[in-house]
Short mmCIF file of C-alpha atoms and ligand atoms in Angstrom, two decimals:
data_model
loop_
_atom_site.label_atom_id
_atom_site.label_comp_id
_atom_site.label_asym_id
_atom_site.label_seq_id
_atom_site.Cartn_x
_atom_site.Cartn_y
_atom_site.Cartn_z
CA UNK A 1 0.00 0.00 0.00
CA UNK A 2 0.96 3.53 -0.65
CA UNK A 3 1.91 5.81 2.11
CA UNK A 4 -0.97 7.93 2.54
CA UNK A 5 -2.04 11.70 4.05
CA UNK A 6 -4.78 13.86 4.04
CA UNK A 7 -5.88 16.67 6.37
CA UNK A 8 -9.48 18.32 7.21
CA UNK A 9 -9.62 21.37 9.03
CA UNK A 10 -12.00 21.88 11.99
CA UNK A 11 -13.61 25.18 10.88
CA UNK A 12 -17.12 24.27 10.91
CA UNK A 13 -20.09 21.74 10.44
CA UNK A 14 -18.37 18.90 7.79
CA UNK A 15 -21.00 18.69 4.76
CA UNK A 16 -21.36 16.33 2.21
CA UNK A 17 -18.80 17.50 0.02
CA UNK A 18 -16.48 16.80 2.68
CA UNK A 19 -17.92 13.22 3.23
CA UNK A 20 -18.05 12.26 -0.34
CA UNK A 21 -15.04 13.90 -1.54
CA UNK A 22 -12.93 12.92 1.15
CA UNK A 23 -14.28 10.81 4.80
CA UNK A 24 -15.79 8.23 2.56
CA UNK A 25 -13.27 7.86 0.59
CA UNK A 26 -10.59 7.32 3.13
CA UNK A 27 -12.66 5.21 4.90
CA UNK A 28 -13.45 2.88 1.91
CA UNK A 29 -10.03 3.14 0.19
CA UNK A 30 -7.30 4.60 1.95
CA UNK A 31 -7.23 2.59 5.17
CA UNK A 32 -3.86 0.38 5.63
CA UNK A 33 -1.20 1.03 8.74
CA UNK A 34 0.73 2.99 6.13
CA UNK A 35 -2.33 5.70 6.32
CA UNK A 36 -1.99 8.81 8.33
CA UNK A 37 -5.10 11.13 9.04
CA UNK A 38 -5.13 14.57 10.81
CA UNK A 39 -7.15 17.40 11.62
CA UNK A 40 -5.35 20.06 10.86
CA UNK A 41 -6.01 22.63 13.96
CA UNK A 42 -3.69 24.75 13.09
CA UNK A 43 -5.09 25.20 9.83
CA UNK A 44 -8.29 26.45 10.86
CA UNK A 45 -6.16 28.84 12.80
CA UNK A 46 -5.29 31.38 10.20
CA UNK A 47 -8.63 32.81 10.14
CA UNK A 48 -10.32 34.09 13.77
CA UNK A 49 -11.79 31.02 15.52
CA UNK A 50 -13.88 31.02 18.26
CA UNK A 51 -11.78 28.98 21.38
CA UNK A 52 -14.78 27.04 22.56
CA UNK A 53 -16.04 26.25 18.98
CA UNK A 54 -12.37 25.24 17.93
CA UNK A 55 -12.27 22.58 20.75
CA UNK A 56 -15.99 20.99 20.01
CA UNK A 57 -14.97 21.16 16.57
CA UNK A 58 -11.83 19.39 16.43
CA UNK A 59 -13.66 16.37 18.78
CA UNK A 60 -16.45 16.91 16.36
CA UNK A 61 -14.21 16.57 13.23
CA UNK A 62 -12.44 12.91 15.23
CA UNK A 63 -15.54 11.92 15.53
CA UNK A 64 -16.58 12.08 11.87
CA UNK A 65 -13.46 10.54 10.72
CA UNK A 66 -14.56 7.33 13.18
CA UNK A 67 -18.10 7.46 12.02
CA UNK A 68 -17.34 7.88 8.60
CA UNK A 69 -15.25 4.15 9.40
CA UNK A 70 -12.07 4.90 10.13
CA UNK A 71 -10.45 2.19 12.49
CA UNK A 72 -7.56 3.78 14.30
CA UNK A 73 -6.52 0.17 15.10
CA UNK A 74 -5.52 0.10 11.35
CA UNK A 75 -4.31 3.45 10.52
CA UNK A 76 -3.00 7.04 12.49
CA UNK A 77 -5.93 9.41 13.39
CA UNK A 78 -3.86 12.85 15.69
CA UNK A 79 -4.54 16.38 15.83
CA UNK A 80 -2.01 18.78 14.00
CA UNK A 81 -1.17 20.61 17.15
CA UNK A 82 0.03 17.59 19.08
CA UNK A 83 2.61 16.57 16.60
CA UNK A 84 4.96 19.85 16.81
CA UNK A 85 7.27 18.75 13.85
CA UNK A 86 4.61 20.08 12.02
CA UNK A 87 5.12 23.89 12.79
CA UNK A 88 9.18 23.06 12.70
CA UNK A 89 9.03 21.90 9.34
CA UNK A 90 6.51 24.35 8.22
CA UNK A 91 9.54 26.91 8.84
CA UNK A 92 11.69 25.11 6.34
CA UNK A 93 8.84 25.09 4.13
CA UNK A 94 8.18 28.73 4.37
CA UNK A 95 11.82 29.31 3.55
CA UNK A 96 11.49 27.40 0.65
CA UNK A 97 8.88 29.18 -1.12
CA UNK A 98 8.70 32.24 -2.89
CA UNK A 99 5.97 34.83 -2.37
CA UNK A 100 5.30 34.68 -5.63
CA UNK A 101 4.14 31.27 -5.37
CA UNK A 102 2.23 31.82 -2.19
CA UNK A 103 0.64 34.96 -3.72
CA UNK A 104 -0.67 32.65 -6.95
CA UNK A 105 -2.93 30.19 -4.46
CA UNK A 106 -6.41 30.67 -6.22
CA UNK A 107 -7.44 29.18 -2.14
CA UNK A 108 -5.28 32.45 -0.55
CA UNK A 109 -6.96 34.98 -3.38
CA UNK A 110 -10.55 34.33 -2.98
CA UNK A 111 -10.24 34.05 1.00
CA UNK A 112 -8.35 36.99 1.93
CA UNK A 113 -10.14 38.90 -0.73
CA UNK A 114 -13.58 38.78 1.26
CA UNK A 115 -11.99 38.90 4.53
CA UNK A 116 -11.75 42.02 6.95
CA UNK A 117 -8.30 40.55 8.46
CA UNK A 118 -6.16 38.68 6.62
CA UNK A 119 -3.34 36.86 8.88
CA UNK A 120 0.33 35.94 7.63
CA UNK A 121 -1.08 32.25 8.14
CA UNK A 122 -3.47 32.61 5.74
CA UNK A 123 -0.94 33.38 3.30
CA UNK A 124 1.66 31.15 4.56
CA UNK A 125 -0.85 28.17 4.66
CA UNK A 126 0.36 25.97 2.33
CA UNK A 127 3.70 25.49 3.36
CA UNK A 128 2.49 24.03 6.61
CA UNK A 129 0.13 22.00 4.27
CA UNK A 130 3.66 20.85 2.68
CA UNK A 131 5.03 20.37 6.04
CA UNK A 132 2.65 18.17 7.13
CA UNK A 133 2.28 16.04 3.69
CA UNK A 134 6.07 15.71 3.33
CA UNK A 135 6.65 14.57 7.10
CA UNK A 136 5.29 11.09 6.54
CA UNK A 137 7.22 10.49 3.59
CA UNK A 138 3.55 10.62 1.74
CA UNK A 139 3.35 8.72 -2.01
CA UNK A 140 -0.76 10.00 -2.15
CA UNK A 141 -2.63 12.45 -1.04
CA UNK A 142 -6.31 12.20 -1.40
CA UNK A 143 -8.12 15.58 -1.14
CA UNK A 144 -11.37 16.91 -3.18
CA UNK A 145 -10.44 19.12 -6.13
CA UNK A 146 -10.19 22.64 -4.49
CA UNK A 147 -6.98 20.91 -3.40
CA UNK A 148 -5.16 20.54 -6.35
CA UNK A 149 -3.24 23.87 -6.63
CA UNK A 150 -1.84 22.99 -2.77
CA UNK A 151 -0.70 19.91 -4.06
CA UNK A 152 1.53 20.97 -6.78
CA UNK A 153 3.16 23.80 -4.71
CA UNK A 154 3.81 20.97 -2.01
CA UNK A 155 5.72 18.70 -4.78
CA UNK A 156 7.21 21.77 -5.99
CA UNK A 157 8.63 22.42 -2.33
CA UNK A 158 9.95 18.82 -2.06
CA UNK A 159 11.54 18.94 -5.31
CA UNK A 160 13.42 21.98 -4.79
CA UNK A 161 14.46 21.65 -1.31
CA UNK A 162 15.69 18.09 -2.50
CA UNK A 163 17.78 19.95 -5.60
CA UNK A 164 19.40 22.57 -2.66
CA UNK A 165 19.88 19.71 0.08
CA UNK A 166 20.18 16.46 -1.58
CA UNK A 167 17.68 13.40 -1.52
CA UNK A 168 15.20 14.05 1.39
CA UNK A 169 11.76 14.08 0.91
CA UNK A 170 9.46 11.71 -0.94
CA UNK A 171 7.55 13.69 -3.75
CA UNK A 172 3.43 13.19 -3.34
CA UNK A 173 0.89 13.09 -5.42
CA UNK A 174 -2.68 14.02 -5.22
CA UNK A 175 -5.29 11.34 -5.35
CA UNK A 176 -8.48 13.29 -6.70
CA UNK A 177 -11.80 11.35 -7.47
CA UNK A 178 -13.18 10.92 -10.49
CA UNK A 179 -16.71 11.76 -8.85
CA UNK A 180 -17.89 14.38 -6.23
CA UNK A 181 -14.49 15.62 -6.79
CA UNK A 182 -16.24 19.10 -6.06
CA UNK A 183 -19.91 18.86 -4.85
CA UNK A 184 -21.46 22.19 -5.31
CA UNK A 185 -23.82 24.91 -3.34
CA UNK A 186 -27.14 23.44 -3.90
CA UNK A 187 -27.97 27.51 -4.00
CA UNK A 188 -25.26 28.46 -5.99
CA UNK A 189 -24.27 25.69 -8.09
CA UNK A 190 -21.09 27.15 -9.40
CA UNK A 191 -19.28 27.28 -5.84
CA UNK A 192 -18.56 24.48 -3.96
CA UNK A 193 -19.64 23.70 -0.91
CA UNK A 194 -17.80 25.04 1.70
CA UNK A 195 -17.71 24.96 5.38
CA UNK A 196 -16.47 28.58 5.71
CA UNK A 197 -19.48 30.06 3.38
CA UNK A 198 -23.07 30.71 4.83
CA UNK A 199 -25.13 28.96 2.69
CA UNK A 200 -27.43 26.93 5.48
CA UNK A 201 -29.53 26.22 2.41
CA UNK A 202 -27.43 25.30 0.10
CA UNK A 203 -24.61 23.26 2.25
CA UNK A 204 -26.00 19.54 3.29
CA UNK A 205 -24.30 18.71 6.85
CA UNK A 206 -23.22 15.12 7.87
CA UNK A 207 -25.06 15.84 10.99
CA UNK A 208 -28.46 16.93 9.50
CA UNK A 209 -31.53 15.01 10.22
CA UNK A 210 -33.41 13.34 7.63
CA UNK A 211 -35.78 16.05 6.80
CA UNK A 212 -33.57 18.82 6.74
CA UNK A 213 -31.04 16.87 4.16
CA UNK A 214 -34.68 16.10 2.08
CA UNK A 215 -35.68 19.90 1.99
CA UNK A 216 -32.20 21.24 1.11
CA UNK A 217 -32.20 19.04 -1.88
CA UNK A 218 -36.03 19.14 -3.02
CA UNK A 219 -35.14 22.99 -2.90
CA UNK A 220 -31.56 23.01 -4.55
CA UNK A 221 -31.34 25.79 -7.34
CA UNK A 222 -31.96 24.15 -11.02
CA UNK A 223 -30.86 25.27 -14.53
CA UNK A 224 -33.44 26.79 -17.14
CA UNK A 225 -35.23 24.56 -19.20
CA UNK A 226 -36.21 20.81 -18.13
CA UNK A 227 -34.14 18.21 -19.73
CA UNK A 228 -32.24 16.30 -17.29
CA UNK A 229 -28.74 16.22 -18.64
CA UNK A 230 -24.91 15.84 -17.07
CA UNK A 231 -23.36 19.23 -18.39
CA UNK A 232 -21.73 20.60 -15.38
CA UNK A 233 -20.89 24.03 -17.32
CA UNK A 234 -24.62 24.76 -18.98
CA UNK A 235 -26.63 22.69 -16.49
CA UNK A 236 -24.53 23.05 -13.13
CA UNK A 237 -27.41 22.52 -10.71
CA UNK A 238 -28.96 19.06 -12.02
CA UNK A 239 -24.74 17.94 -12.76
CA UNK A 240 -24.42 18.63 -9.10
CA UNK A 241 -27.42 16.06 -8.10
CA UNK A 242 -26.71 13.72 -10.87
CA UNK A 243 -23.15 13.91 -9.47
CA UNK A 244 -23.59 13.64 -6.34
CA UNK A 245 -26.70 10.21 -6.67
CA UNK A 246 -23.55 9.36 -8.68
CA UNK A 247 -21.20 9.30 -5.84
CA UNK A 248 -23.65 7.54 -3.64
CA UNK A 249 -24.61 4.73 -5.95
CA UNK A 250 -21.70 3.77 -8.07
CA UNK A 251 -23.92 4.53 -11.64
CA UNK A 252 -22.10 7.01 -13.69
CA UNK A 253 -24.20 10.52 -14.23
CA UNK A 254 -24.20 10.48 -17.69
CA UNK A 255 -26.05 7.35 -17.29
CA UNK A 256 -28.12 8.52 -14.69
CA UNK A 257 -29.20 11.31 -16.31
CA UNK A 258 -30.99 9.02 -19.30
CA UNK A 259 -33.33 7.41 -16.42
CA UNK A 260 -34.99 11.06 -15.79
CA UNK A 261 -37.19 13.32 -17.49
CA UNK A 262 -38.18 16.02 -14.88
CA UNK A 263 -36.18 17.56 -11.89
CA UNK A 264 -38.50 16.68 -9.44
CA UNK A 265 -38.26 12.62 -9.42
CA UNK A 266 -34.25 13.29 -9.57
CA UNK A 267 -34.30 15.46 -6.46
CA UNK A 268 -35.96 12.89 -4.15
CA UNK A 269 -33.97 10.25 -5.40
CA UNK A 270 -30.62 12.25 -4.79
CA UNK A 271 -32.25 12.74 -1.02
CA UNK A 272 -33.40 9.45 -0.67
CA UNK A 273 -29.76 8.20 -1.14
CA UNK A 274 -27.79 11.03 0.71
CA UNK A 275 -30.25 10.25 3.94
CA UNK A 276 -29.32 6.56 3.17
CA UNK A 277 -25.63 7.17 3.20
CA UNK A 278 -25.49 8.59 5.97
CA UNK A 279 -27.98 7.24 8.44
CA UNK A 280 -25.18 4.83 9.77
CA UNK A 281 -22.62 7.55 10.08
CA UNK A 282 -24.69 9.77 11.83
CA UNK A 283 -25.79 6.61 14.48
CA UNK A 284 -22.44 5.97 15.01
CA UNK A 285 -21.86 9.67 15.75
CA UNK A 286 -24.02 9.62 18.25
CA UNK A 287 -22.34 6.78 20.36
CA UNK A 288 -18.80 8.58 19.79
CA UNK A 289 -20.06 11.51 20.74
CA UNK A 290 -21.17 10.09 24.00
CA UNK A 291 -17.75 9.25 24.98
CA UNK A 292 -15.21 11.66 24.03
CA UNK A 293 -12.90 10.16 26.77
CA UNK A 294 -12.33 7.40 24.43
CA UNK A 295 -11.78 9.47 21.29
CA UNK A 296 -9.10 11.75 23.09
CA UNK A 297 -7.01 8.10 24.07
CA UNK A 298 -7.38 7.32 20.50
CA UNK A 299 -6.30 11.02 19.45
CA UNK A 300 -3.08 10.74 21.80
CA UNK A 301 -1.89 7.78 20.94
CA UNK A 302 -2.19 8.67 17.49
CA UNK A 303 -0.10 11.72 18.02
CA UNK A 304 2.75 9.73 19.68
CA UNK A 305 2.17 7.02 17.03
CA UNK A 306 3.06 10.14 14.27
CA UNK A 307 5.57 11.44 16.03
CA UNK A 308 7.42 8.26 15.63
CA UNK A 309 7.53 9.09 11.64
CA UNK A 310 7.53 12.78 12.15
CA UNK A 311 10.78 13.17 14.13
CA UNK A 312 12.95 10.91 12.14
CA UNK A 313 11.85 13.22 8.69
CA UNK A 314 12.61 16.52 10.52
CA UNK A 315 16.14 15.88 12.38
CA UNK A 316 16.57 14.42 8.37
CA UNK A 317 15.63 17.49 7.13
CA UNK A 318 17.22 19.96 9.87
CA UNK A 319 20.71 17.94 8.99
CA UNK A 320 20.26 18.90 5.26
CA UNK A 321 20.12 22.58 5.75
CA UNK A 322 22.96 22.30 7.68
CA UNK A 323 21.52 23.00 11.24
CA UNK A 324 23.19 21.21 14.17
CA UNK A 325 22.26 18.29 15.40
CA UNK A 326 20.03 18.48 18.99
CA UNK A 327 21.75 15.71 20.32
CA UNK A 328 24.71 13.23 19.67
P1 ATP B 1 -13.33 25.52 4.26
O1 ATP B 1 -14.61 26.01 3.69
O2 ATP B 1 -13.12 25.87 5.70
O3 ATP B 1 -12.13 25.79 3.40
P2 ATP B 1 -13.89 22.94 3.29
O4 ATP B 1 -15.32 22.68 3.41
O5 ATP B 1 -13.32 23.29 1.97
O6 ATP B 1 -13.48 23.98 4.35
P3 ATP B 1 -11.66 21.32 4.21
O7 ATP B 1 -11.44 21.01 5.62
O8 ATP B 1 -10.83 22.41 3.66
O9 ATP B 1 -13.19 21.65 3.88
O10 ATP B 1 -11.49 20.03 3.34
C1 ATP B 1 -11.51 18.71 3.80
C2 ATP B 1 -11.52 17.79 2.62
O11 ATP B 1 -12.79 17.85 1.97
C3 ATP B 1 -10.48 18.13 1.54
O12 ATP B 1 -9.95 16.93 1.01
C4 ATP B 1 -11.28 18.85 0.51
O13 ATP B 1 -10.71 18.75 -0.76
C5 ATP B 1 -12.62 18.11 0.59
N1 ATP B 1 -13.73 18.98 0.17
C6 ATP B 1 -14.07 20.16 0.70
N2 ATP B 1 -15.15 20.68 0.08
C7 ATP B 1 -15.49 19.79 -0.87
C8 ATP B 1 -16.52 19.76 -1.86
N3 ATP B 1 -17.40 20.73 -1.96
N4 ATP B 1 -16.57 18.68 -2.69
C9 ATP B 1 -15.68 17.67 -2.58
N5 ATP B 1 -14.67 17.65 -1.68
C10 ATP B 1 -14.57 18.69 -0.84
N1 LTN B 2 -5.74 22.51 2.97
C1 LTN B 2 -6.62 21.40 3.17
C2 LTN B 2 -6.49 20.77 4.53
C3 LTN B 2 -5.13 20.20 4.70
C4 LTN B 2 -4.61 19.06 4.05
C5 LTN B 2 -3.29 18.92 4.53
C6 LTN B 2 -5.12 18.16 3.11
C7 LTN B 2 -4.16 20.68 5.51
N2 LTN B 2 -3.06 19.90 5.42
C8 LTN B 2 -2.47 17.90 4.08
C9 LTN B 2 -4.28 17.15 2.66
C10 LTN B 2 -2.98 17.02 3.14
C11 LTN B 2 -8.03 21.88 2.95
O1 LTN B 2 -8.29 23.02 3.13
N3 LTN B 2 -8.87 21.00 2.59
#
């Protein structure tokens, strides 16, 4: 198995885009001892978190990963934060790219242009993104689309600090799916769900109930006209459903597509599915959730278990720039 990575940052209520174009994934796919999961605190730190919030969320976000089927007895499930090699190499990282690059991230544009403050994290971001893929010695990286420009800088970073330094880190690659790479607003089919955007309408949580995830999608924008087709630029509303029964069924949308004639039978089978999908997840939420003593002793020893990689790739990477070793 390939040595996997992949990061979700506590920053709100996880949606479906998250679930199908990542948890379920990882879950279904990913899983081997060579996997390494994380919830990237530190991430959601470069733009103004509640303190409160930020701690249910992070339990909140362990929690998903376990309901969504993770098995920490298989593969490493930590918290950013308690793995500090991740900040240390982020500083190598940083001095590694150029502010050009940094200043190119379509991510770092479109969030510090609608923001009132805009931190030196934000901007710095990705270079603790690198820090944190390249720390495992990562071969895949399996994120949703949005992702993809954060993956190239990060095998740009390893393969120039490995042309300065010599042979140190293992070059990644992104693993994107083929469907629900990017599941959409369900108001505003042409931006992706997000957990950072107020849409309440338009954004399907994990943690909705039944009813609520039926009514978001019976009321999810549609295109002009009625033909049910899979044409994500002309038709982006109905491509988002038929993409996202897609992801939940296996069928292809193009196929899908042929078996409708309105909107309206589409939409309740897209909800009918999506409440399907996740009915387990969410019961198996709710038992997590009632013991988060047990999910902290799974998030610690999966910090210690991380560590164990982490520190052997930084004093690795400290010794190639030349700084002196901490101890003999
Ligand atoms: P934020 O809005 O705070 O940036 P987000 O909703 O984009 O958050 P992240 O924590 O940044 O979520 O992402 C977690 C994972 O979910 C990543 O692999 C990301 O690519 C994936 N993902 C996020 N949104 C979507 C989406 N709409 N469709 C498919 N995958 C997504
Ligand atoms: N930037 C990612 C979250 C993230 C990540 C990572 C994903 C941080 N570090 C490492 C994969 C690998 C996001 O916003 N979705």
């Amino acid at each position: 198995m390939a040595r996997v990575f992949s990061g979700i940052q506590p920053t709100g209520d996880l949606h479906l885009g998250n679930y199908l174009g990542a948890l379920r994934r990882f879950a279904a796919e990913e899983q081997s001892p060579d996997a390494v999961f994380c919830i990237v605190d530190l991430h959601a730190l470069t733009v103004p978190q509640d303190p409160a919030a930020l701690r249910a969320r992070t339990l909140q976000t362990a929690n998903l990963y376990l309901a969504s089927g993770l098995d920490p007895d298989v593969c490493t499930l930590f918290v950013q934060s308690h793995v500090p090699e991740h900040t240390e190499l982020a500083w190598l990282m940083e001095c590694t790219a150029s502010v050009g690059e940094l200043r190119r991230m379509t991510q770092f544009k479109e969030k510090s242009a609608s923001a009132e403050f805009v931190s030196g994290g934000l901007f710095t971001y990705p270079a603790l993104m690198a820090a944190d893929i390249l720390l495992y010695d990562t071969e895949r990286v399996p994120v949703g689309d949005d992702q993809r420009q954060h993956l190239e800088l990060a095998r740009d970073l390893a393969i120039r600090f490995n042309g300065r330094y010599g042979d140190t880190f293992v070059v990644p690659e992104a693993a994107i799916p083929t469907v629900a790479a990017r599941v959409m607003d369900l108001q505003n089919p042409t931006a992706k769900m997000s957990k950072s955007v107020d849409s309440p309408q338009g954004t399907v949580l994990m943690l909705d109930d039944p009813d609520t995830i039926a009514r978001k999608i019976r009321r999810a924008v549609t295109d002009t006209g009625t033909d049910v087709r899979y044409d994500p630029d002309t038709k982006p509303g109905v491509s988002n459903l038929l993409a996202i029964l897609s992801a939940v069924t296996g069928t292809p949308p193009g196929e899908l597509a042929g078996r409708y004639q309105q909107y309206g039978p589409l939409k309740a089978d897209t909800a009918d599915a999506v409440v399907e999908v996740l009915r387990p997840v969410q019961a198996r939420y709710r038992e997590l959730e009632a013991d988060p003593d047990a999910t902290l002793a799974v998030l610690e020893k999966g910090a210690a278990r991380a560590r164990e990689t982490a520190s052997v790739t930084l004093a690795r990477a400290h010794g190639a720039v030349g700084l002196l070793p901490r101890s003999r």
